[in-house]
CSV table of C-alpha atoms and ligand atoms in Angstrom, one decimal:
chain,number,residue,atom,x,y,z
G,1,MET,CA,-10.5,4.5,26.7
G,2,SER,CA,-7.1,5.8,27.9
G,3,ASP,CA,-4.9,7.6,25.3
G,4,ALA,CA,-2.3,4.9,25.6
G,5,VAL,CA,-4.8,2.1,24.6
G,6,LYS,CA,-6.3,4.3,21.8
G,7,GLU,CA,-2.8,5.0,20.5
G,8,LEU,CA,-1.8,1.3,20.6
G,9,ARG,CA,-5.1,0.2,18.9
G,10,GLU,CA,-4.5,2.7,16.1
G,11,LYS,CA,-1.0,1.5,15.7
G,12,LEU,CA,-1.7,-2.2,15.7
G,13,PHE,CA,-5.3,-3.0,14.6
G,14,TYR,CA,-6.3,-3.3,11.0
G,15,GLU,CA,-9.5,-1.2,11.1
G,16,LYS,CA,-12.1,-1.4,8.3
G,17,LYS,CA,-14.3,1.6,7.5
G,18,ASN,CA,-16.9,2.4,5.0
G,19,GLY,CA,-15.2,4.0,2.0
G,20,LEU,CA,-18.0,6.6,1.6
G,21,LEU,CA,-16.9,8.0,5.0
G,22,LYS,CA,-13.3,8.1,4.0
G,23,ALA,CA,-13.7,9.7,0.5
G,24,ASP,CA,-13.6,13.4,0.2
G,25,GLU,CA,-16.0,15.5,-1.9
G,26,ALA,CA,-13.8,15.7,-4.9
G,27,THR,CA,-13.5,12.0,-5.0
G,28,LEU,CA,-17.3,11.6,-4.7
G,29,ASP,CA,-17.8,14.0,-7.6
G,30,SER,CA,-15.3,12.2,-9.8
G,31,MET,CA,-17.0,8.9,-8.9
G,32,GLN,CA,-20.4,10.1,-10.0
G,33,LYS,CA,-19.0,11.4,-13.3
G,34,TYR,CA,-17.0,8.3,-13.9
G,35,CYS,CA,-20.0,6.0,-13.4
G,36,GLU,CA,-22.1,7.9,-16.0
G,37,GLY,CA,-19.6,6.7,-18.6
G,38,TYR,CA,-19.7,3.2,-17.1
G,39,LYS,CA,-23.5,3.0,-17.4
G,40,ALA,CA,-23.3,4.1,-21.1
G,41,TYR,CA,-20.7,1.4,-21.7
G,42,LEU,CA,-23.0,-1.2,-20.1
G,43,ASP,CA,-25.8,-0.2,-22.4
G,44,ALA,CA,-23.7,-0.2,-25.5
G,45,ALA,CA,-21.8,-3.4,-24.7
G,46,LYS,CA,-24.2,-6.2,-23.7
G,47,THR,CA,-22.3,-9.0,-25.5
G,48,GLU,CA,-18.6,-9.9,-25.9
G,49,ARG,CA,-18.6,-8.7,-29.5
G,50,GLU,CA,-20.3,-5.4,-28.6
G,51,ALA,CA,-17.9,-4.9,-25.6
G,52,VAL,CA,-14.9,-5.4,-27.8
G,53,ALA,CA,-16.2,-3.2,-30.6
G,54,THR,CA,-17.2,-0.4,-28.2
G,55,ALA,CA,-13.8,-0.6,-26.5
G,56,ILE,CA,-11.9,-0.4,-29.8
G,57,ASP,CA,-14.0,2.7,-30.8
G,58,LEU,CA,-13.1,4.4,-27.5
G,59,ALA,CA,-9.4,3.4,-27.9
G,60,GLU,CA,-9.1,4.6,-31.5
G,61,LYS,CA,-10.3,8.0,-30.4
G,62,LYS,CA,-7.4,8.0,-28.0
G,63,GLY,CA,-4.8,7.1,-30.6
G,64,PHE,CA,-4.7,3.3,-30.4
G,65,VAL,CA,-4.0,1.6,-33.8
G,66,PRO,CA,-4.0,-2.1,-34.8
G,67,PHE,CA,-0.5,-3.7,-34.1
G,68,VAL,CA,1.2,-4.5,-37.4
G,69,ILE,CA,3.9,-7.2,-37.4
G,70,GLY,CA,7.2,-5.8,-38.8
G,71,LYS,CA,6.4,-2.2,-37.8
G,72,GLN,CA,8.5,-0.4,-35.2
G,73,TYR,CA,6.8,1.0,-32.1
G,74,ASN,CA,8.4,3.3,-29.5
G,75,ALA,CA,7.7,4.3,-25.9
G,76,GLY,CA,4.3,5.8,-25.6
G,77,ASP,CA,2.9,4.2,-28.8
G,78,LYS,CA,-0.6,2.8,-28.4
G,79,VAL,CA,-1.6,-0.4,-30.2
G,80,TYR,CA,-4.2,-3.1,-30.0
G,81,PHE,CA,-4.7,-6.7,-31.0
G,82,ASN,CA,-8.2,-7.7,-32.0
G,83,ASN,CA,-8.8,-11.5,-31.6
G,84,ARG,CA,-11.8,-12.3,-33.8
G,85,GLY,CA,-13.8,-9.4,-32.4
G,86,LYS,CA,-14.4,-11.2,-29.1
G,87,THR,CA,-11.2,-10.6,-27.2
G,88,VAL,CA,-8.9,-7.6,-27.5
G,89,ALA,CA,-5.6,-6.6,-26.0
G,90,PHE,CA,-4.6,-2.9,-25.7
G,91,ALA,CA,-1.0,-2.1,-25.2
G,92,VAL,CA,1.0,1.1,-24.4
G,93,ILE,CA,4.7,0.6,-25.2
G,94,GLY,CA,6.9,1.3,-22.2
G,95,LYS,CA,10.2,3.2,-21.9
G,96,GLU,CA,11.9,0.0,-20.8
G,97,LEU,CA,12.1,-3.0,-23.0
G,98,SER,CA,9.4,-5.5,-22.3
G,99,ASP,CA,11.8,-8.2,-20.9
G,100,LYS,CA,12.0,-6.0,-17.8
G,101,GLY,CA,8.4,-7.0,-17.3
G,102,ILE,CA,4.9,-5.9,-18.5
G,103,ASN,CA,2.0,-4.7,-16.3
G,104,ILE,CA,-1.0,-6.6,-17.4
G,105,THR,CA,-4.7,-6.1,-16.4
G,106,ALA,CA,-7.1,-8.8,-17.5
G,107,ALA,CA,-10.9,-8.6,-17.4
G,108,HIS,CA,-13.6,-10.6,-19.2
G,109,VAL,CA,-16.4,-9.2,-21.4
G,110,ASP,CA,-18.6,-12.3,-21.7
G,111,SER,CA,-21.5,-12.7,-19.3
G,112,PRO,CA,-24.0,-15.3,-18.5
G,113,ARG,CA,-26.9,-15.3,-21.0
G,114,LEU,CA,-29.1,-17.5,-23.2
G,115,ASP,CA,-27.7,-18.5,-26.6
G,116,LEU,CA,-30.0,-19.6,-29.4
G,117,LYS,CA,-29.5,-23.3,-30.4
G,118,PRO,CA,-28.4,-24.0,-34.0
G,119,ASN,CA,-32.0,-25.0,-34.9
G,120,PRO,CA,-33.8,-22.6,-32.6
G,121,LEU,CA,-37.1,-21.8,-34.4
G,122,TYR,CA,-40.3,-23.8,-34.0
G,123,GLU,CA,-44.0,-23.4,-33.9
G,124,GLU,CA,-46.2,-24.9,-31.2
G,125,LEU,CA,-50.0,-24.2,-30.6
G,126,GLU,CA,-49.7,-21.5,-33.2
G,127,LEU,CA,-47.0,-19.6,-31.3
G,128,ALA,CA,-43.5,-19.2,-32.5
G,129,LEU,CA,-40.6,-19.8,-30.2
G,130,PHE,CA,-36.8,-20.1,-30.0
G,131,LYS,CA,-35.0,-22.9,-28.3
G,132,THR,CA,-32.0,-21.7,-26.2
G,133,HIS,CA,-28.9,-23.1,-24.6
G,134,TYR,CA,-27.8,-21.2,-21.6
G,135,TYR,CA,-24.2,-19.9,-21.4
G,136,GLY,CA,-22.4,-19.7,-18.0
G,137,GLY,CA,-23.6,-20.3,-14.5
G,138,ILE,CA,-27.2,-19.0,-14.2
G,139,LYS,CA,-30.1,-19.6,-11.9
G,140,LYS,CA,-32.5,-20.6,-14.7
G,141,TYR,CA,-35.7,-19.5,-12.9
G,142,GLN,CA,-34.4,-15.9,-12.9
G,143,TRP,CA,-34.6,-15.7,-16.7
G,144,THR,CA,-38.4,-16.1,-17.0
G,145,ALA,CA,-41.1,-13.4,-17.3
G,146,LEU,CA,-38.7,-10.6,-18.0
G,147,PRO,CA,-38.2,-8.6,-21.2
G,148,LEU,CA,-35.3,-9.9,-23.3
G,149,ALA,CA,-33.3,-8.4,-26.2
G,150,LEU,CA,-31.6,-10.4,-29.0
G,151,HIS,CA,-28.0,-9.5,-30.0
G,152,GLY,CA,-25.5,-11.2,-32.2
G,153,VAL,CA,-24.7,-12.1,-35.8
G,154,PHE,CA,-25.7,-14.3,-38.7
G,155,ALA,CA,-22.6,-15.4,-40.6
G,156,LYS,CA,-23.8,-16.2,-44.1
G,157,LYS,CA,-22.3,-18.6,-46.6
G,158,ASP,CA,-21.1,-15.8,-48.9
G,159,GLY,CA,-18.9,-14.6,-46.0
G,160,SER,CA,-21.1,-11.6,-45.1
G,161,ILE,CA,-22.0,-10.8,-41.5
G,162,VAL,CA,-25.4,-9.5,-40.6
G,163,GLU,CA,-25.7,-7.9,-37.2
G,164,VAL,CA,-28.7,-8.2,-35.0
G,165,ASN,CA,-29.6,-5.9,-32.1
G,166,ILE,CA,-33.3,-5.8,-31.3
G,167,GLY,CA,-35.1,-5.1,-28.1
G,168,GLU,CA,-32.9,-2.3,-26.7
G,169,ASP,CA,-34.8,0.7,-28.2
G,170,ASP,CA,-37.9,1.7,-26.4
G,171,ALA,CA,-39.8,1.3,-29.6
G,172,ASP,CA,-38.3,-2.2,-30.3
G,173,PRO,CA,-40.3,-5.3,-29.7
G,174,LYS,CA,-38.9,-7.6,-27.0
G,175,PHE,CA,-39.0,-11.3,-26.2
G,176,VAL,CA,-40.0,-13.3,-23.2
G,177,ILE,CA,-39.7,-16.7,-21.6
G,178,ASN,CA,-43.0,-17.5,-20.0
G,179,ASP,CA,-43.4,-19.3,-16.6
G,180,LEU,CA,-46.2,-21.4,-15.2
G,181,LEU,CA,-48.9,-19.5,-13.3
G,182,PRO,CA,-48.8,-20.2,-9.5
G,183,HIS,CA,-52.4,-21.5,-9.6
G,184,LEU,CA,-51.3,-24.6,-11.5
G,185,ALA,CA,-47.7,-24.9,-10.2
G,186,ARG,CA,-48.4,-27.4,-7.4
G,187,GLU,CA,-46.1,-30.0,-9.1
G,188,GLN,CA,-43.5,-27.4,-10.2
G,189,ASN,CA,-43.3,-26.0,-6.7
G,190,LYS,CA,-42.1,-29.4,-5.5
G,191,ARG,CA,-39.0,-29.2,-7.8
G,192,THR,CA,-35.7,-28.0,-6.3
G,193,LEU,CA,-34.8,-24.4,-7.0
G,194,SER,CA,-32.2,-25.4,-9.6
G,195,GLU,CA,-34.9,-27.5,-11.4
G,196,GLY,CA,-37.6,-24.9,-11.0
G,197,ILE,CA,-37.2,-24.0,-14.6
G,198,ARG,CA,-35.2,-26.6,-16.6
G,199,GLY,CA,-32.8,-25.9,-19.5
G,200,GLU,CA,-35.3,-27.2,-22.0
G,201,GLU,CA,-38.0,-25.0,-20.6
G,202,LEU,CA,-36.1,-21.8,-21.4
G,203,ASN,CA,-38.1,-21.3,-24.6
G,204,VAL,CA,-38.5,-17.8,-25.9
G,205,LEU,CA,-41.8,-16.5,-27.3
G,206,ILE,CA,-41.1,-14.6,-30.5
G,207,GLY,CA,-44.5,-14.2,-32.2
G,208,SER,CA,-48.0,-15.4,-32.8
G,209,MET,CA,-49.3,-13.9,-36.1
G,210,PRO,CA,-49.9,-16.5,-38.9
G,211,PHE,CA,-49.1,-15.8,-42.5
G,212,LYS,CA,-52.5,-15.1,-44.1
G,213,SER,CA,-53.3,-18.3,-46.0
G,214,ASP,CA,-55.9,-21.1,-45.9
G,215,GLU,CA,-53.4,-23.8,-46.6
G,216,GLY,CA,-50.2,-25.2,-45.2
G,217,SER,CA,-49.0,-25.6,-41.6
G,218,GLU,CA,-46.6,-23.6,-39.4
G,219,LEU,CA,-47.9,-20.3,-40.7
G,220,VAL,CA,-46.7,-18.4,-37.6
G,221,LYS,CA,-43.2,-19.7,-38.1
G,222,LEU,CA,-43.5,-18.9,-41.8
G,223,ASN,CA,-44.5,-15.3,-41.0
G,224,ILE,CA,-41.6,-14.9,-38.6
G,225,LEU,CA,-39.2,-16.2,-41.3
G,226,LYS,CA,-40.7,-13.7,-43.8
G,227,ILE,CA,-40.1,-10.8,-41.4
G,228,LEU,CA,-36.5,-12.0,-40.7
G,229,ASN,CA,-35.9,-12.4,-44.4
G,230,GLU,CA,-37.1,-8.9,-45.2
G,231,LYS,CA,-35.1,-7.4,-42.3
G,232,TYR,CA,-31.8,-9.4,-42.3
G,233,GLY,CA,-31.9,-11.3,-45.6
G,234,VAL,CA,-31.7,-14.7,-43.9
G,235,THR,CA,-33.5,-18.0,-44.1
G,236,GLU,CA,-34.0,-20.7,-41.5
G,237,GLU,CA,-30.8,-22.4,-42.5
G,238,ASP,CA,-28.8,-19.3,-41.7
G,239,PHE,CA,-29.4,-19.9,-38.0
G,240,LEU,CA,-26.9,-22.8,-38.3
G,241,SER,CA,-24.1,-20.3,-38.6
G,242,ALA,CA,-25.3,-17.6,-36.2
G,243,GLU,CA,-24.3,-16.5,-32.8
G,244,LEU,CA,-27.5,-14.9,-31.3
G,245,GLU,CA,-27.7,-14.1,-27.6
G,246,LEU,CA,-30.6,-13.2,-25.5
G,247,VAL,CA,-29.9,-10.7,-22.8
G,248,PRO,CA,-32.1,-8.7,-20.4
G,249,ALA,CA,-33.5,-5.7,-22.2
G,250,ALA,CA,-33.2,-3.5,-19.2
G,251,LYS,CA,-30.8,-0.5,-19.1
G,252,ALA,CA,-28.2,0.3,-16.5
G,253,CYS,CA,-29.4,2.7,-13.9
G,254,ASP,CA,-28.8,4.2,-10.5
G,255,ILE,CA,-30.1,2.2,-7.6
G,256,GLY,CA,-31.3,3.7,-4.3
G,257,PHE,CA,-32.7,7.1,-3.2
G,258,ASP,CA,-29.1,8.3,-2.7
G,259,ARG,CA,-28.0,7.1,-6.2
G,260,SER,CA,-25.0,5.4,-4.6
G,261,LEU,CA,-25.4,2.1,-6.5
G,262,ILE,CA,-25.7,0.8,-10.0
G,263,GLY,CA,-28.0,-1.9,-11.3
G,264,ALA,CA,-27.4,-3.5,-14.7
G,265,TYR,CA,-27.0,-6.7,-16.6
G,266,GLY,CA,-23.5,-8.0,-17.3
G,267,GLN,CA,-21.6,-6.2,-14.6
G,268,ASP,CA,-19.7,-9.4,-14.1
G,269,ASP,CA,-17.3,-8.5,-15.5
G,270,ARG,CA,-17.8,-5.3,-17.4
G,271,VAL,CA,-17.5,-3.6,-14.0
G,272,CYS,CA,-13.8,-4.5,-14.2
G,273,ALA,CA,-13.4,-4.4,-18.0
G,274,TYR,CA,-14.5,-0.8,-18.2
G,275,PRO,CA,-12.1,0.3,-15.5
G,276,ALA,CA,-9.2,-1.6,-17.1
G,277,LEU,CA,-10.1,-0.1,-20.5
G,278,THR,CA,-10.5,3.5,-19.3
G,279,ALA,CA,-7.3,3.2,-17.3
G,280,ILE,CA,-5.2,2.1,-20.2
G,281,LEU,CA,-6.7,4.9,-22.4
G,282,GLU,CA,-5.2,7.4,-19.9
G,283,VAL,CA,-1.8,5.7,-19.7
G,284,GLU,CA,1.0,7.8,-21.4
G,285,ALA,CA,4.5,6.5,-21.9
G,286,PRO,CA,4.8,4.3,-18.9
G,287,GLU,CA,8.1,2.9,-17.6
G,288,LYS,CA,6.9,-0.6,-18.3
G,289,THR,CA,4.8,-1.7,-21.2
G,290,ALA,CA,1.1,-1.9,-20.1
G,291,ILE,CA,-1.4,-4.3,-21.5
G,292,ALA,CA,-5.2,-4.4,-20.8
G,293,ILE,CA,-6.8,-7.5,-22.1
G,294,LEU,CA,-10.6,-7.9,-22.4
G,295,THR,CA,-11.2,-11.5,-22.9
G,296,ASP,CA,-14.1,-13.8,-23.9
G,297,LYS,CA,-15.3,-17.2,-22.6
G,298,GLU,CA,-14.4,-16.7,-18.9
G,299,GLU,CA,-17.8,-17.8,-17.8
G,300,ILE,CA,-17.4,-21.2,-19.4
G,301,GLY,CA,-13.9,-21.9,-18.3
G,302,SER,CA,-11.8,-19.6,-20.6
G,303,MET,CA,-11.8,-22.3,-23.2
G,304,GLY,CA,-11.4,-21.8,-27.0
G,305,ASN,CA,-9.3,-19.5,-29.1
G,306,THR,CA,-10.9,-16.4,-27.6
G,307,GLY,CA,-10.6,-17.6,-24.0
G,308,LEU,CA,-7.6,-16.8,-21.8
G,309,GLN,CA,-6.5,-20.4,-21.7
G,310,SER,CA,-5.5,-19.9,-25.4
G,311,ASP,CA,-2.1,-18.7,-26.5
G,312,PHE,CA,-3.5,-15.2,-27.4
G,313,LEU,CA,-1.9,-13.4,-24.5
G,314,PRO,CA,1.5,-15.1,-24.9
G,315,HIS,CA,1.3,-14.4,-28.6
G,316,VAL,CA,0.7,-10.7,-27.9
G,317,VAL,CA,3.7,-10.6,-25.6
G,318,HIS,CA,5.7,-12.5,-28.3
G,319,ASP,CA,4.8,-10.0,-31.0
G,320,ILE,CA,5.8,-7.0,-28.8
G,321,CYS,CA,9.1,-8.7,-27.8
G,322,VAL,CA,10.0,-9.7,-31.3
G,323,MET,CA,9.4,-6.0,-32.3
G,324,GLN,CA,11.7,-4.9,-29.5
G,325,GLY,CA,14.3,-7.7,-30.0
G,326,CYS,CA,13.9,-9.1,-26.6
G,327,ASP,CA,13.0,-12.5,-25.0
G,328,GLU,CA,9.4,-13.2,-24.4
G,329,THR,CA,9.9,-15.8,-21.7
G,330,VAL,CA,12.0,-13.4,-19.7
G,331,ALA,CA,9.3,-10.8,-20.3
G,332,LEU,CA,6.6,-13.1,-18.9
G,333,ARG,CA,8.7,-14.1,-16.0
G,334,ASN,CA,9.1,-10.5,-15.0
G,335,SER,CA,5.5,-9.5,-15.6
G,336,LYS,CA,2.8,-8.7,-13.2
G,337,CYS,CA,-1.0,-9.0,-13.6
G,338,LEU,CA,-4.1,-7.8,-11.9
G,339,SER,CA,-6.8,-10.3,-12.8
G,340,ALA,CA,-9.7,-7.9,-12.8
G,341,ASP,CA,-12.8,-9.8,-11.9
G,342,VAL,CA,-15.7,-9.4,-9.5
G,343,ASN,CA,-16.1,-10.9,-6.0
G,344,ALA,CA,-19.3,-11.6,-4.1
G,345,GLY,CA,-20.3,-8.7,-1.9
G,346,THR,CA,-22.0,-9.5,1.4
G,347,ASP,CA,-25.7,-9.4,1.0
G,348,PRO,CA,-27.6,-8.5,4.2
G,349,THR,CA,-30.2,-11.1,3.3
G,350,PHE,CA,-27.7,-13.9,2.6
G,351,GLN,CA,-25.0,-13.4,5.2
G,352,ASP,CA,-24.8,-17.0,6.2
G,353,VAL,CA,-22.7,-18.0,3.2
G,354,MET,CA,-20.1,-15.4,4.1
G,355,GLU,CA,-17.4,-15.4,6.8
G,356,ARG,CA,-17.6,-11.9,8.0
G,357,ARG,CA,-14.0,-11.4,8.9
G,358,ASN,CA,-12.9,-12.3,5.4
G,359,ALA,CA,-15.8,-11.1,3.2
G,360,SER,CA,-16.1,-8.1,1.0
G,361,PHE,CA,-18.7,-5.4,1.5
G,362,LEU,CA,-20.2,-2.8,-0.8
G,363,ASN,CA,-18.6,0.7,-0.5
G,364,TYR,CA,-15.5,-0.7,1.2
G,365,GLY,CA,-13.5,-0.2,-2.0
G,366,VAL,CA,-12.0,-2.4,-4.7
G,367,VAL,CA,-11.5,-5.9,-3.4
G,368,VAL,CA,-8.2,-7.7,-3.4
G,369,THR,CA,-8.5,-11.5,-3.5
G,370,LYS,CA,-5.4,-13.5,-2.8
G,371,TYR,CA,-7.0,-16.7,-4.1
G,372,THR,CA,-10.4,-17.9,-5.3
G,373,GLY,CA,-11.2,-21.6,-6.0
G,374,GLY,CA,-13.2,-23.9,-3.8
G,375,GLY,CA,-12.7,-26.2,-0.8
G,376,GLY,CA,-9.1,-26.6,0.1
G,377,LYS,CA,-8.0,-23.8,-2.4
G,378,GLY,CA,-8.7,-26.1,-5.4
G,379,SER,CA,-8.4,-24.6,-8.9
G,380,THR,CA,-6.9,-21.3,-8.1
G,381,SER,CA,-3.7,-19.2,-8.3
G,382,ASP,CA,-2.7,-18.2,-4.8
G,383,ALA,CA,-0.8,-14.9,-5.0
G,384,SER,CA,2.5,-14.9,-3.1
G,385,ALA,CA,2.8,-12.8,0.1
G,386,GLU,CA,5.5,-10.8,-1.6
G,387,TYR,CA,3.2,-9.8,-4.5
G,388,VAL,CA,0.3,-9.0,-2.1
G,389,ALA,CA,2.7,-6.7,-0.2
G,390,GLU,CA,3.6,-4.9,-3.5
G,391,VAL,CA,-0.1,-4.4,-4.4
G,392,ARG,CA,-0.9,-3.2,-0.8
G,393,ALA,CA,1.9,-0.7,-1.0
G,394,MET,CA,0.7,0.5,-4.4
G,395,LEU,CA,-2.9,1.0,-3.3
G,396,ASP,CA,-2.1,2.7,0.0
G,397,LYS,CA,0.5,5.0,-1.6
G,398,ALA,CA,-2.1,6.2,-4.2
G,399,GLY,CA,-4.8,6.6,-1.5
G,400,ILE,CA,-7.1,4.1,-3.1
G,401,ILE,CA,-9.9,2.7,-0.9
G,402,TRP,CA,-9.6,-1.1,-0.9
G,403,GLN,CA,-10.5,-4.2,1.1
G,404,THR,CA,-9.8,-7.9,0.9
G,405,GLY,CA,-12.4,-10.6,0.5
G,406,GLU,CA,-12.7,-14.4,0.1
G,407,LEU,CA,-15.5,-15.8,-2.1
G,408,GLY,CA,-17.7,-16.9,0.8
G,409,LYS,CA,-17.3,-19.5,3.5
G,410,VAL,CA,-14.6,-22.2,2.9
G,411,ASP,CA,-17.1,-25.0,2.3
G,412,ALA,CA,-20.0,-22.9,0.9
G,413,GLY,CA,-19.0,-23.3,-2.8
G,414,GLY,CA,-16.5,-21.5,-4.8
G,415,GLY,CA,-15.5,-20.0,-8.1
G,416,GLY,CA,-12.6,-19.0,-10.2
G,417,THR,CA,-11.2,-16.3,-12.5
G,418,VAL,CA,-8.6,-16.0,-15.3
G,419,ALA,CA,-5.9,-15.5,-12.6
G,420,MET,CA,-4.7,-19.1,-12.7
G,421,TYR,CA,-4.3,-19.1,-16.5
G,422,VAL,CA,-2.2,-16.0,-16.5
G,423,ALA,CA,-0.2,-17.4,-13.6
G,424,ASN,CA,0.6,-20.5,-15.7
G,425,LEU,CA,2.6,-18.2,-18.0
G,426,GLY,CA,4.9,-17.4,-15.1
G,427,VAL,CA,3.4,-14.1,-14.3
G,428,ASP,CA,2.7,-12.8,-10.8
G,429,VAL,CA,-1.1,-12.5,-10.5
G,430,ILE,CA,-3.7,-11.4,-8.0
G,431,ASP,CA,-7.4,-10.8,-8.3
G,432,LEU,CA,-8.6,-7.3,-7.9
G,433,GLY,CA,-12.1,-6.2,-8.7
G,434,VAL,CA,-15.5,-5.0,-7.5
G,435,PRO,CA,-17.9,-6.7,-5.1
G,436,VAL,CA,-21.3,-7.5,-6.7
G,437,LEU,CA,-24.7,-8.4,-5.3
G,438,SER,CA,-26.9,-10.9,-7.2
G,439,MET,CA,-23.8,-12.0,-9.3
G,440,HIS,CA,-24.8,-13.8,-12.5
G,441,ALA,CA,-28.5,-12.6,-12.2
G,442,PRO,CA,-30.1,-10.8,-15.1
G,443,TYR,CA,-29.7,-7.6,-13.0
G,444,GLU,CA,-26.6,-7.2,-10.8
G,445,THR,CA,-25.8,-4.5,-8.2
G,446,THR,CA,-22.5,-2.7,-7.5
G,447,SER,CA,-21.5,0.4,-5.6
G,448,LYS,CA,-20.2,3.4,-7.5
G,449,LEU,CA,-17.4,4.0,-5.1
G,450,ASP,CA,-16.1,0.5,-5.6
G,451,VAL,CA,-16.3,0.9,-9.4
G,452,TYR,CA,-14.4,4.1,-9.3
G,453,MET,CA,-11.7,2.7,-7.0
G,454,CYS,CA,-11.3,-0.2,-9.4
G,455,TYR,CA,-10.5,2.3,-12.1
G,456,ARG,CA,-8.0,4.1,-9.9
G,457,ALA,CA,-6.3,0.8,-9.1
G,458,MET,CA,-6.1,-0.2,-12.7
G,459,TYR,CA,-4.6,3.1,-13.7
G,460,GLU,CA,-2.1,3.2,-10.8
G,461,PHE,CA,-0.9,-0.3,-11.8
G,462,MET,CA,-0.4,0.4,-15.5
G,463,LYS,CA,0.6,4.1,-15.5
E,501,LIG,MN1,-16.3,-12.8,-13.7
E,502,LIG,MN1,-18.9,-14.8,-13.6
């Protein structure tokens, strides 16, 4: 190639390159260190409640305090708003008034899982089981024949809360959904993949030892209730006001001989929630007020009073603006947001659902997604060219490794994030997150470089 052609190519082509070939040694060291903290967070925060509680613990150690209405806060003050223990917003007050705009990062801390039904417990063939109701978009067959842990709470009539977390300790018992043996699966094998295991077949085995007695029925169930009563002080009726979630019992770990990847449950979207959280914990007296919101219910449409379709975020902005004596609608209009959620990384085995020129790849850095949605850009916020330009400039100036990516081929399917709900408030929003393999599976894969670059982007945006 002549020098002239080479020069012209370098000037005009948008060249993509593996981020691990771009990153220097210091960056790779920081990345490894950062991901140790990330794995610990994943293990401590398998449900939305645990993710919020763990985040608040970390934040309080960095000086964040609960926001109190009527109290005055100044530039650099660090506050948080806890919404029912399931959604939390952290804020660092800026030097400018909030009507000049707020820099918001928004990630979600709920993940696909199996919830217990209100009447879950039953005995059949002298085995005790739980009925479940799956939460979010799962491939149901993936949840059989793997060890499960039970997390959540019983809320009792006297107002007390009993926390449950069983199956995470090596010494803990675990739970399992059994599948049909292949020898007798001739009929099951004719089902479609989505029907391979049906919702009402996601029944969890929880015990088999009968209460020692010669009389009465359901002695296995009775024995289970006796154990639960001794351990948690609950009766069968207390399941009516419980939120108990079954999640994979496996711990986060490195994947690959070279330890370049992370495998864990619930990386969608803790792989962006942890970067948003750790970034705001490092923010000191920014020009603009910074908010990092970790939200619930994204996986079922952001509904309910802990989802991002609720007024929680505008109320947080309202409270800060009232405290500063400025206008919240002006604040929202001038605000910017990174909707921090995952994208589908291109899997070598399933490349045909991707359009290579616009797909994201592991180790190519944090992925910027102008729009999500499905078909003809249905159900999405489409970030403006002007805002994309701003974000490009910010990432390049800070030397952050990044890429763009659509969620698969145009007609292959689709998906959404909280971006459109934040955009509805008049805020400029773009999706920025980490590419994931096996998204929504009980065990998801990400690359450490992408996780670290997500953190760096979140910090750069809010600092
Ligand atoms: Mn997500
Ligand atoms: Mn998801």
